[in-house]
């Protein structure tokens, strides 16, 4: 049961343009969402997050949008740079369950290639 | 400030063997989580350790076990290795309430032949 889905395995974008990476989830208990970037031979690196009480969070070139009714979130990168080329993972967690513990449920990733 | 350190970086084992992977958390973190990332998949939660106890476990068989030491470092043990255990094993450390400070190591690439 894939609770977090990234339906686009890959995305190619030209430098300077916008990159939009999409993520869908099925578990309505999820209330915190994160994006991670992963380069080969490295562990995932935290990029940006959003709580379910918000619909947008921005950090520099990166913006995450959350549509709770559609159970959909997206990551916008503007402008895209060649150094952004990596695999991007969407992850979700259920913080509000108050178990004192949270695990991350990951999607399968989208490989972004930004060409000069 | 050292981040999360994992060893070894690569490992090749034969089916049926046992393997131990090691993780040292980021300075100041006392909680360690282990994830398995199979080829083409996202990381899957195995279990989390806090105060030397397994706090929660994902959908993995008992062949997967772990340990946390008083210095917060952790080991992941896998017995009776199967070909399907071939994957990148990621360790993440955090504070007890967990995911905000989640920091991943570079992983151990395990190949079972």
XYZ file of C-alpha atoms in Angstrom:
229
model
C 0.000 0.000 0.000
C 1.812 3.060 -1.309
C 0.597 5.859 0.954
C 2.819 8.489 -0.671
C 3.078 8.525 -4.440
C 5.304 10.375 -6.846
C 3.979 9.425 -10.246
C 6.688 11.075 -12.318
C 9.929 9.087 -12.157
C 11.820 11.814 -13.971
C 11.630 15.447 -15.022
C 13.869 17.455 -17.350
C 13.976 21.236 -17.194
C 16.156 23.932 -18.696
C 18.249 26.161 -16.456
C 16.352 29.240 -15.354
C 12.922 27.701 -15.848
C 10.537 26.451 -13.173
C 10.660 22.846 -11.947
C 7.435 21.438 -10.516
C 7.551 18.133 -8.685
C 4.315 16.512 -7.583
C 3.320 14.198 -4.756
C 0.019 12.587 -3.751
C -0.880 10.902 -0.495
C -3.729 8.713 0.654
C -3.524 8.684 4.457
C -5.632 11.494 5.913
C -3.724 11.188 9.216
C -0.648 12.739 7.633
C -0.243 16.281 8.904
C 3.364 17.150 8.142
C 5.097 16.906 4.800
C 8.721 17.189 3.782
C 10.829 17.242 0.657
C 14.286 15.701 0.583
C 16.953 15.932 -2.080
C 19.329 13.047 -2.692
C 22.558 13.029 -4.665
C 24.210 9.725 -5.628
C 26.284 8.171 -2.830
C 24.804 10.570 -0.272
C 21.937 10.355 2.171
C 18.746 12.378 1.682
C 19.085 16.028 2.657
C 16.160 17.983 4.067
C 14.943 20.698 1.735
C 11.648 22.183 2.909
C 8.577 21.168 4.882
C 4.974 22.199 5.421
C 2.431 21.615 8.140
C -1.132 20.727 7.251
C -2.338 23.988 8.809
C -0.666 25.865 5.962
C -1.114 25.734 2.221
C 2.204 27.272 1.226
C 5.730 27.511 2.548
C 8.558 29.324 0.835
C 12.319 29.209 1.329
C 14.378 31.032 -1.238
C 13.986 29.368 -4.615
C 11.903 26.548 -3.135
C 8.157 26.691 -2.473
C 5.938 23.856 -1.345
C 2.179 23.974 -1.916
C -0.296 21.763 -0.081
C -3.837 21.018 -1.236
C -5.376 19.011 1.597
C -8.713 18.409 -0.115
C -6.912 16.834 -3.057
C -4.280 15.192 -0.844
C -1.672 16.685 -3.127
C 1.500 18.660 -2.640
C 4.000 20.102 -5.035
C 7.508 21.517 -4.895
C 8.349 24.481 -7.102
C 11.953 25.410 -7.817
C 12.425 28.824 -9.416
C 14.754 29.416 -11.121
C 16.119 25.924 -11.632
C 19.879 25.486 -11.618
C 22.065 22.607 -12.844
C 23.105 21.949 -9.243
C 19.473 21.115 -8.481
C 19.819 17.916 -10.513
C 19.131 15.126 -8.028
C 16.425 12.726 -6.898
C 13.676 14.441 -4.906
C 11.660 12.504 -2.347
C 8.372 13.560 -0.876
C 7.786 12.307 2.682
C 4.897 12.482 5.118
C 4.352 11.977 8.815
C 1.498 11.902 11.316
C 2.759 14.212 14.075
C -0.657 14.730 15.578
C -0.982 11.111 16.621
C 0.838 12.108 19.818
C 2.713 8.853 20.112
C 5.865 10.752 20.982
C 7.361 9.293 17.893
C 7.202 10.028 14.215
C 8.376 8.015 11.257
C 8.599 9.235 7.699
C 6.709 7.600 4.845
C 8.478 8.277 1.568
C 7.421 8.360 -2.042
C 9.460 6.632 -4.728
C 11.236 9.795 -5.836
C 11.481 11.960 -8.953
C 14.790 12.377 -10.733
C 15.212 16.017 -11.765
C 17.673 16.926 -14.505
C 18.354 20.613 -15.066
C 20.256 21.246 -18.262
C 22.336 24.394 -18.916
C 30.364 19.116 13.562
C 30.170 15.531 12.328
C 26.883 14.484 10.858
C 25.554 10.949 10.863
C 28.277 8.407 10.200
C 27.577 4.954 8.825
C 29.913 2.016 8.304
C 30.792 0.223 6.196
C 29.900 2.111 3.017
C 29.653 -1.025 0.911
C 29.260 -4.692 1.780
C 28.832 -7.929 -0.158
C 27.385 -10.957 1.609
C 26.211 -14.414 0.616
C 22.660 -15.660 1.057
C 22.106 -17.100 4.512
C 24.846 -15.043 6.138
C 24.400 -12.437 8.832
C 25.390 -8.772 8.624
C 25.848 -5.906 11.082
C 25.664 -2.268 10.022
C 26.721 0.586 12.261
C 25.596 4.155 12.784
C 26.888 7.054 14.858
C 24.315 9.825 15.295
C 24.864 13.517 14.808
C 26.213 15.291 17.866
C 23.346 16.186 20.197
C 20.930 13.623 18.749
C 19.872 10.647 20.850
C 17.349 8.904 18.619
C 18.302 6.656 15.713
C 16.034 5.385 12.949
C 16.874 2.865 10.249
C 15.468 2.825 6.727
C 15.874 0.429 3.809
C 15.940 1.852 0.293
C 15.602 -0.760 -2.424
C 16.538 0.123 -5.991
C 14.006 2.487 -7.537
C 12.067 2.853 -4.286
C 11.853 5.389 -1.519
C 13.277 4.661 1.930
C 11.142 2.290 4.025
C 11.082 2.585 7.818
C 12.588 -0.407 9.644
C 12.636 0.703 13.303
C 13.654 3.464 15.687
C 15.744 3.331 18.849
C 15.594 5.692 21.801
C 17.054 5.186 25.276
C 18.492 1.861 24.097
C 15.053 0.454 23.320
C 13.195 -0.219 20.103
C 10.407 2.334 20.128
C 8.512 1.410 16.993
C 8.919 -1.006 14.151
C 7.935 -1.012 10.505
C 6.779 -3.961 8.427
C 10.021 -5.950 8.518
C 10.528 -9.549 9.683
C 12.264 -10.530 12.903
C 15.414 -11.261 10.893
C 15.965 -7.518 11.204
C 17.052 -6.531 14.689
C 18.880 -3.642 16.222
C 20.604 -2.251 19.209
C 21.405 1.146 20.649
C 24.369 1.740 22.910
C 24.690 4.189 25.839
C 26.595 6.619 23.565
C 23.493 6.637 21.266
C 25.240 4.802 18.418
C 23.272 1.973 16.872
C 23.616 -1.292 15.012
C 21.305 -2.945 12.518
C 21.594 -6.725 12.280
C 20.101 -8.835 9.530
C 20.132 -12.630 9.845
C 19.638 -15.300 7.186
C 20.196 -12.859 4.350
C 18.016 -13.092 1.268
C 18.709 -11.727 -2.196
C 15.848 -9.287 -1.597
C 17.721 -7.728 1.305
C 20.060 -6.073 -1.192
C 19.495 -2.365 -0.699
C 20.865 0.905 0.623
C 20.447 1.025 4.398
C 20.068 4.522 5.763
C 20.446 5.635 9.321
C 18.854 8.874 10.505
C 19.365 10.564 13.842
C 17.119 13.085 15.537
C 15.888 14.463 18.834
C 13.256 12.333 20.648
C 10.294 14.153 19.157
C 11.935 13.298 16.028
C 11.397 14.422 12.564
C 12.243 18.112 12.546
C 15.908 17.530 13.022
C 16.018 14.301 11.063
C 19.513 13.934 9.601
C 20.457 11.057 7.343
C 23.790 9.348 6.907
C 25.144 8.415 3.477
C 24.072 4.819 3.900
C 25.512 1.341 3.606
C 25.069 -0.391 0.263
C 24.439 -4.082 0.964
C 24.616 -6.584 -1.878
C 23.522 -10.164 -1.227
C 24.742 -12.722 -3.771
